[in-house]
Amino acid sequence: MIISVRRAVGVREVAALGLVCAVLAGCGAEGAQRAGRNGVSSSTVSPAPAAERSRVPTLAPGPGGLTPVFMNGSRDLGKSVALTFDADMTADQGPRAAAGEQFDNPGLITALRGLKVPSTVFMTGRWAEQYPDQARSIGRDPLFEVANHSYSHHAFTGDCYGLPTVPPERMRSDVERAYASFRKVGVPDPMPYFRFPGGCYDDRALKALVPAGVTAVQWDVVGGDAFATDAGAVAQEVLGGVRPGSVVVLHCTRSAAPTTERVIRDVVPKLRERGYRFVKVSELIGPTGTGNGPDTAGSDAPARP
């Protein structure tokens, strides 16, 4: 999702930061609304077969039975960091892609492979349909895990950076439609993790997704690559924000985040020099077991992208 701000919604909001582009938005705004309450249900709906889900780390049910929200991993289990990339494309952007706008970023994926960086890609169903070969290649590469960023990249709350809104009765089906798209293009094992478009959510959205059995994944470090032109400045945001257990949000969309490949080539060696190792989100969630996730009720997330 291209985030550039953190704003507020019903449960608990985070300060707004940057400018958002609603048209491109899927993640067209670099910010996030976060809730401090967690709850989850690993129901057997459509993200993955029950047997498959049982092998994947997720968060257990929390207070109120709401979908749990994971922000970052433990600060006490070594210097691990998860780089995550939102592959954004909204349901109505097909004509723009047909006209030549590039919502993919194969150079970024090549860089991650060359640097051997395990990563989690939060993909919209529409993106997977637009770039089926790339989606399949990412999904079948053990270096990566594919997670859900909705089908439409429409907002799950009102007033989310100008994005169209998914009504509550369609939230679950939008998530399940994305999983169907992944499987249709050949992504074999999409993860039961979901990232809200724009980072916007509230109790109503968390309740609507309980039957889908997903863990919502946010972040504690905003890279700020959305619409950025200065790769060095973005790299400094990442390097300055990373702590043990951090989840960094960046983007896999050339048109909206043209500097991300350069950022990765700069940041990865420097973090490794500091003793960090790169992991997928599933590895950060794993050590939390059946808990609600470390720091999810805290205010670790930065106030600006």
Tab-separated table of C-alpha atoms in Angstrom:
chain	number	residue	atom	x	y	z
A	1	MET	CA	0.000	0.000	0.000
A	2	ILE	CA	1.635	3.200	-0.584
A	3	ILE	CA	1.533	4.865	2.717
A	4	SER	CA	2.795	8.176	3.637
A	5	VAL	CA	0.897	9.043	6.686
A	6	ARG	CA	-0.423	7.664	9.886
A	7	ARG	CA	-3.881	8.840	10.737
A	8	ALA	CA	-6.657	7.939	12.972
A	9	VAL	CA	-9.642	5.744	12.856
A	10	GLY	CA	-11.944	4.124	15.328
A	11	VAL	CA	-9.757	1.942	17.492
A	12	ARG	CA	-6.505	3.773	17.825
A	13	GLU	CA	-4.976	6.050	15.312
A	14	VAL	CA	-1.533	7.108	14.553
A	15	ALA	CA	-0.350	10.537	13.589
A	16	ALA	CA	-0.580	11.494	9.991
A	17	LEU	CA	2.469	12.077	7.959
A	18	GLY	CA	2.722	12.498	4.363
A	19	LEU	CA	0.888	13.174	1.316
A	20	VAL	CA	-1.254	10.526	-0.170
A	21	CYS	CA	-2.254	9.804	-3.698
A	22	ALA	CA	-5.715	8.345	-3.757
A	23	VAL	CA	-5.703	7.370	-7.373
A	24	LEU	CA	-2.656	5.234	-7.036
A	25	ALA	CA	-3.580	4.507	-3.642
A	26	GLY	CA	-3.811	0.938	-2.887
A	27	CYS	CA	-1.361	1.865	-0.521
A	28	GLY	CA	-1.416	5.246	-1.917
A	29	ALA	CA	-0.682	6.845	1.292
A	30	GLU	CA	2.157	6.158	3.496
A	31	GLY	CA	0.599	5.973	6.823
A	32	ALA	CA	-1.311	3.685	9.041
A	33	GLN	CA	-4.078	3.503	11.488
A	34	ARG	CA	-3.452	1.042	14.152
A	35	ALA	CA	-5.566	-0.528	16.794
A	36	GLY	CA	-4.296	-1.379	20.201
A	37	ARG	CA	-6.625	-4.348	20.766
A	38	ASN	CA	-6.028	-7.740	19.270
A	39	GLY	CA	-8.017	-10.868	18.798
A	40	VAL	CA	-7.939	-13.608	16.244
A	41	SER	CA	-9.688	-16.573	14.919
A	42	SER	CA	-7.884	-19.097	12.792
A	43	SER	CA	-11.121	-20.145	11.203
A	44	THR	CA	-11.103	-22.451	8.242
A	45	VAL	CA	-12.265	-20.106	5.577
A	46	SER	CA	-10.439	-19.440	2.397
A	47	PRO	CA	-6.933	-18.174	2.998
A	48	ALA	CA	-5.509	-21.688	3.053
A	49	PRO	CA	-6.548	-25.237	3.819
A	50	ALA	CA	-6.745	-25.961	7.528
A	51	ALA	CA	-3.853	-28.422	7.502
A	52	GLU	CA	-1.674	-25.914	5.695
A	53	ARG	CA	-2.570	-23.066	8.064
A	54	SER	CA	-1.737	-25.198	11.071
A	55	ARG	CA	1.920	-25.118	10.036
A	56	VAL	CA	2.003	-21.326	9.684
A	57	PRO	CA	2.608	-19.043	12.685
A	58	THR	CA	-0.386	-16.832	13.405
A	59	LEU	CA	-1.611	-14.945	16.428
A	60	ALA	CA	-4.154	-16.547	18.721
A	61	PRO	CA	-7.580	-15.119	19.611
A	62	GLY	CA	-7.410	-12.005	21.690
A	63	PRO	CA	-9.786	-9.831	23.739
A	64	GLY	CA	-13.143	-9.405	22.078
A	65	GLY	CA	-12.461	-12.096	19.496
A	66	LEU	CA	-11.205	-9.563	16.953
A	67	THR	CA	-8.662	-10.310	14.250
A	68	PRO	CA	-5.209	-9.883	15.824
A	69	VAL	CA	-2.818	-7.166	14.687
A	70	PHE	CA	0.925	-7.776	14.520
A	71	MET	CA	3.204	-4.745	14.485
A	72	ASN	CA	6.682	-6.122	15.167
A	73	GLY	CA	8.510	-9.064	16.641
A	74	SER	CA	10.214	-9.477	19.970
A	75	ARG	CA	12.917	-6.976	20.841
A	76	ASP	CA	14.688	-9.669	22.860
A	77	LEU	CA	15.255	-12.525	20.421
A	78	GLY	CA	18.214	-11.234	18.453
A	79	LYS	CA	18.722	-8.680	15.704
A	80	SER	CA	16.168	-9.796	13.128
A	81	VAL	CA	14.252	-7.523	10.768
A	82	ALA	CA	11.512	-8.249	8.223
A	83	LEU	CA	11.397	-6.247	5.013
A	84	THR	CA	7.880	-6.193	3.576
A	85	PHE	CA	6.797	-4.911	0.192
A	86	ASP	CA	3.301	-3.891	-0.816
A	87	ALA	CA	2.526	-4.778	-4.429
A	88	ASP	CA	-0.195	-2.214	-4.953
A	89	MET	CA	-2.770	-2.054	-7.670
A	90	THR	CA	-6.388	-1.056	-7.251
A	91	ALA	CA	-9.264	-2.774	-8.989
A	92	ASP	CA	-9.812	0.052	-11.468
A	93	GLN	CA	-6.213	0.650	-12.557
A	94	GLY	CA	-6.191	-1.837	-15.431
A	95	PRO	CA	-6.500	0.883	-18.098
A	96	ARG	CA	-3.535	2.719	-16.636
A	97	ALA	CA	-1.445	-0.446	-16.719
A	98	ALA	CA	-2.556	-1.042	-20.302
A	99	ALA	CA	-1.415	2.486	-21.137
A	100	GLY	CA	2.060	1.703	-19.828
A	101	GLU	CA	2.027	2.591	-16.148
A	102	GLN	CA	4.232	0.144	-14.269
A	103	PHE	CA	2.775	-1.188	-11.041
A	104	ASP	CA	5.393	-3.942	-10.816
A	105	ASN	CA	9.094	-3.731	-9.953
A	106	PRO	CA	11.067	-6.700	-11.327
A	107	GLY	CA	14.360	-4.898	-10.621
A	108	LEU	CA	13.543	-4.856	-6.925
A	109	ILE	CA	12.784	-8.579	-6.862
A	110	THR	CA	16.037	-9.240	-8.743
A	111	ALA	CA	17.934	-7.186	-6.169
A	112	LEU	CA	16.374	-9.078	-3.269
A	113	ARG	CA	17.311	-12.359	-4.899
A	114	GLY	CA	20.856	-11.219	-5.613
A	115	LEU	CA	21.300	-10.024	-2.048
A	116	LYS	CA	19.591	-13.166	-0.706
A	117	VAL	CA	17.087	-11.235	1.403
A	118	PRO	CA	14.072	-13.239	2.638
A	119	SER	CA	11.027	-10.994	2.309
A	120	THR	CA	7.255	-10.886	2.571
A	121	VAL	CA	5.285	-9.443	-0.345
A	122	PHE	CA	1.787	-8.166	0.430
A	123	MET	CA	0.064	-8.470	-2.905
A	124	THR	CA	-3.324	-7.300	-4.109
A	125	GLY	CA	-5.348	-9.768	-6.113
A	126	ARG	CA	-5.574	-7.249	-8.931
A	127	TRP	CA	-1.765	-7.000	-9.039
A	128	ALA	CA	-1.479	-10.780	-9.278
A	129	GLU	CA	-3.926	-10.813	-12.182
A	130	GLN	CA	-2.036	-8.038	-13.973
A	131	TYR	CA	1.356	-9.690	-13.494
A	132	PRO	CA	0.622	-13.429	-13.232
A	133	ASP	CA	4.106	-14.585	-14.229
A	134	GLN	CA	5.764	-12.372	-11.643
A	135	ALA	CA	3.254	-13.302	-8.951
A	136	ARG	CA	3.828	-17.007	-9.644
A	137	SER	CA	7.607	-16.581	-9.684
A	138	ILE	CA	7.590	-14.754	-6.352
A	139	GLY	CA	5.150	-17.233	-4.839
A	140	ARG	CA	7.209	-20.254	-5.849
A	141	ASP	CA	10.536	-18.831	-4.704
A	142	PRO	CA	11.360	-20.019	-1.155
A	143	LEU	CA	13.100	-16.703	-0.550
A	144	PHE	CA	9.696	-15.000	-0.424
A	145	GLU	CA	6.292	-15.447	1.113
A	146	VAL	CA	3.175	-13.944	-0.454
A	147	ALA	CA	0.575	-12.379	1.814
A	148	ASN	CA	-2.759	-10.670	1.201
A	149	HIS	CA	-3.216	-6.946	0.587
A	150	SER	CA	-6.896	-7.297	-0.440
A	151	TYR	CA	-8.209	-7.823	-3.936
A	152	SER	CA	-9.364	-4.302	-4.722
A	153	HIS	CA	-7.088	-2.184	-2.553
A	154	HIS	CA	-10.165	-0.332	-1.421
A	155	ALA	CA	-10.288	0.943	2.145
A	156	PHE	CA	-11.677	-1.047	5.058
A	157	THR	CA	-12.648	2.138	6.891
A	158	GLY	CA	-14.158	5.430	5.837
A	159	ASP	CA	-11.938	8.416	5.142
A	160	CYS	CA	-8.786	6.496	4.240
A	161	TYR	CA	-6.779	8.711	1.923
A	162	GLY	CA	-9.649	9.080	-0.507
A	163	LEU	CA	-9.806	5.380	-1.316
A	164	PRO	CA	-13.171	3.862	-2.212
A	165	THR	CA	-14.581	1.941	0.743
A	166	VAL	CA	-15.385	-1.753	1.010
A	167	PRO	CA	-18.691	-2.190	2.869
A	168	PRO	CA	-18.449	-4.413	5.960
A	169	GLU	CA	-20.472	-7.223	4.396
A	170	ARG	CA	-17.923	-7.475	1.546
A	171	MET	CA	-14.681	-7.206	3.501
A	172	ARG	CA	-14.241	-10.937	4.005
A	173	SER	CA	-15.089	-11.710	0.369
A	174	ASP	CA	-12.589	-9.113	-0.858
A	175	VAL	CA	-9.833	-10.838	1.099
A	176	GLU	CA	-10.922	-14.278	-0.102
A	177	ARG	CA	-11.086	-13.054	-3.697
A	178	ALA	CA	-7.422	-12.067	-3.456
A	179	TYR	CA	-6.509	-15.577	-2.274
A	180	ALA	CA	-8.493	-17.005	-5.183
A	181	SER	CA	-6.516	-14.791	-7.577
A	182	PHE	CA	-3.219	-15.952	-6.103
A	183	ARG	CA	-4.123	-19.584	-6.575
A	184	LYS	CA	-5.444	-18.974	-10.068
A	185	VAL	CA	-2.098	-17.553	-11.219
A	186	GLY	CA	-0.132	-20.328	-9.508
A	187	VAL	CA	0.930	-18.968	-6.127
A	188	PRO	CA	0.948	-22.267	-4.205
A	189	ASP	CA	0.946	-21.323	-0.513
A	190	PRO	CA	-0.199	-17.760	0.199
A	191	MET	CA	0.172	-16.898	3.853
A	192	PRO	CA	-2.771	-16.225	6.196
A	193	TYR	CA	-1.520	-12.671	6.745
A	194	PHE	CA	-3.402	-9.564	5.690
A	195	ARG	CA	-2.359	-5.925	5.409
A	196	PHE	CA	-5.098	-3.311	5.285
A	197	PRO	CA	-5.036	-0.957	2.283
A	198	GLY	CA	-3.701	2.372	3.457
A	199	GLY	CA	-3.006	0.750	6.817
A	200	CYS	CA	-6.508	1.832	7.845
A	201	TYR	CA	-8.624	-0.346	10.113
A	202	ASP	CA	-11.011	-0.210	13.040
A	203	ASP	CA	-12.906	-2.649	15.239
A	204	ARG	CA	-15.564	-3.167	12.605
A	205	ALA	CA	-12.973	-4.243	10.034
A	206	LEU	CA	-11.195	-6.494	12.530
A	207	LYS	CA	-14.498	-8.157	13.388
A	208	ALA	CA	-15.467	-8.629	9.731
A	209	LEU	CA	-12.241	-10.531	9.019
A	210	VAL	CA	-12.450	-12.970	11.928
A	211	PRO	CA	-14.040	-15.707	9.740
A	212	ALA	CA	-11.188	-15.356	7.235
A	213	GLY	CA	-8.715	-16.621	9.838
A	214	VAL	CA	-6.020	-14.072	9.027
A	215	THR	CA	-3.535	-12.213	11.177
A	216	ALA	CA	-3.385	-8.525	10.273
A	217	VAL	CA	0.195	-7.353	9.784
A	218	GLN	CA	1.146	-3.704	10.107
A	219	TRP	CA	4.676	-2.372	10.768
A	220	ASP	CA	6.803	-0.284	13.088
A	221	VAL	CA	9.106	1.286	10.460
A	222	VAL	CA	7.756	3.352	7.565
A	223	GLY	CA	10.346	3.422	4.806
A	224	GLY	CA	8.802	6.434	3.120
A	225	ASP	CA	9.517	5.249	-0.426
A	226	ALA	CA	6.050	6.159	-1.684
A	227	PHE	CA	6.444	8.862	-4.318
A	228	ALA	CA	9.970	9.526	-3.080
A	229	THR	CA	12.730	10.612	-5.469
A	230	ASP	CA	15.646	10.688	-3.006
A	231	ALA	CA	16.781	7.123	-2.375
A	232	GLY	CA	19.333	8.275	0.189
A	233	ALA	CA	16.674	9.948	2.323
A	234	VAL	CA	14.512	6.834	2.256
A	235	ALA	CA	17.490	4.678	3.206
A	236	GLN	CA	18.155	6.920	6.194
A	237	GLU	CA	14.534	6.556	7.323
A	238	VAL	CA	14.910	2.795	7.300
A	239	LEU	CA	18.342	2.725	8.924
A	240	GLY	CA	17.241	5.181	11.576
A	241	GLY	CA	14.069	3.293	12.441
A	242	VAL	CA	15.076	-0.363	12.509
A	243	ARG	CA	15.256	-2.107	15.889
A	244	PRO	CA	15.411	-5.813	16.703
A	245	GLY	CA	12.142	-7.383	15.558
A	246	SER	CA	11.180	-4.513	13.258
A	247	VAL	CA	8.760	-4.838	10.358
A	248	VAL	CA	9.626	-2.350	7.598
A	249	VAL	CA	7.000	-1.331	5.039
A	250	LEU	CA	8.186	-0.530	1.525
A	251	HIS	CA	6.636	-0.947	-1.925
A	252	CYS	CA	6.945	-3.070	-5.047
A	253	THR	CA	5.472	-0.585	-7.490
A	254	ARG	CA	7.712	1.280	-9.917
A	255	SER	CA	5.254	4.037	-10.777
A	256	ALA	CA	4.641	4.993	-7.151
A	257	ALA	CA	7.930	4.031	-5.517
A	258	PRO	CA	10.721	4.364	-8.084
A	259	THR	CA	13.611	4.464	-5.591
A	260	THR	CA	12.972	1.228	-3.695
A	261	GLU	CA	15.490	-0.952	-5.532
A	262	ARG	CA	18.275	1.557	-4.858
A	263	VAL	CA	17.192	1.818	-1.235
A	264	ILE	CA	17.462	-1.945	-0.792
A	265	ARG	CA	20.915	-2.104	-2.362
A	266	ASP	CA	22.029	0.575	0.095
A	267	VAL	CA	20.256	-0.564	3.264
A	268	VAL	CA	20.802	-4.325	3.209
A	269	PRO	CA	24.623	-4.336	3.435
A	270	LYS	CA	24.568	-1.644	6.134
A	271	LEU	CA	22.086	-3.500	8.310
A	272	ARG	CA	24.096	-6.684	7.917
A	273	GLU	CA	27.182	-4.787	9.047
A	274	ARG	CA	25.218	-3.876	12.188
A	275	GLY	CA	24.573	-7.560	12.831
A	276	TYR	CA	21.002	-7.770	11.556
A	277	ARG	CA	19.657	-10.766	9.709
A	278	PHE	CA	16.671	-10.603	7.394
A	279	VAL	CA	13.646	-12.815	7.959
A	280	LYS	CA	10.114	-13.193	6.676
A	281	VAL	CA	7.176	-11.990	8.740
A	282	SER	CA	6.300	-15.583	9.608
A	283	GLU	CA	9.612	-15.985	11.427
A	284	LEU	CA	8.966	-12.898	13.542
A	285	ILE	CA	5.464	-14.068	14.403
A	286	GLY	CA	6.632	-17.596	15.192
A	287	PRO	CA	8.383	-16.862	18.521
A	288	THR	CA	5.270	-15.095	19.825
A	289	GLY	CA	3.428	-18.440	19.892
A	290	THR	CA	-0.185	-18.000	20.853
A	291	GLY	CA	0.254	-14.557	22.336
A	292	ASN	CA	-1.087	-11.284	21.006
A	293	GLY	CA	2.205	-10.192	19.542
A	294	PRO	CA	4.875	-8.059	21.156
A	295	ASP	CA	4.393	-4.304	21.293
A	296	THR	CA	1.086	-4.427	19.433
A	297	ALA	CA	-0.509	-2.297	22.062
A	298	GLY	CA	2.398	0.095	22.216
A	299	SER	CA	3.325	3.182	20.234
A	300	ASP	CA	6.458	1.985	18.491
A	301	ALA	CA	5.422	3.070	15.028
A	302	PRO	CA	7.076	6.220	13.744
A	303	ALA	CA	4.990	9.321	13.276
A	304	ARG	CA	6.284	10.034	9.831
A	305	PRO	CA	7.271	8.076	6.734
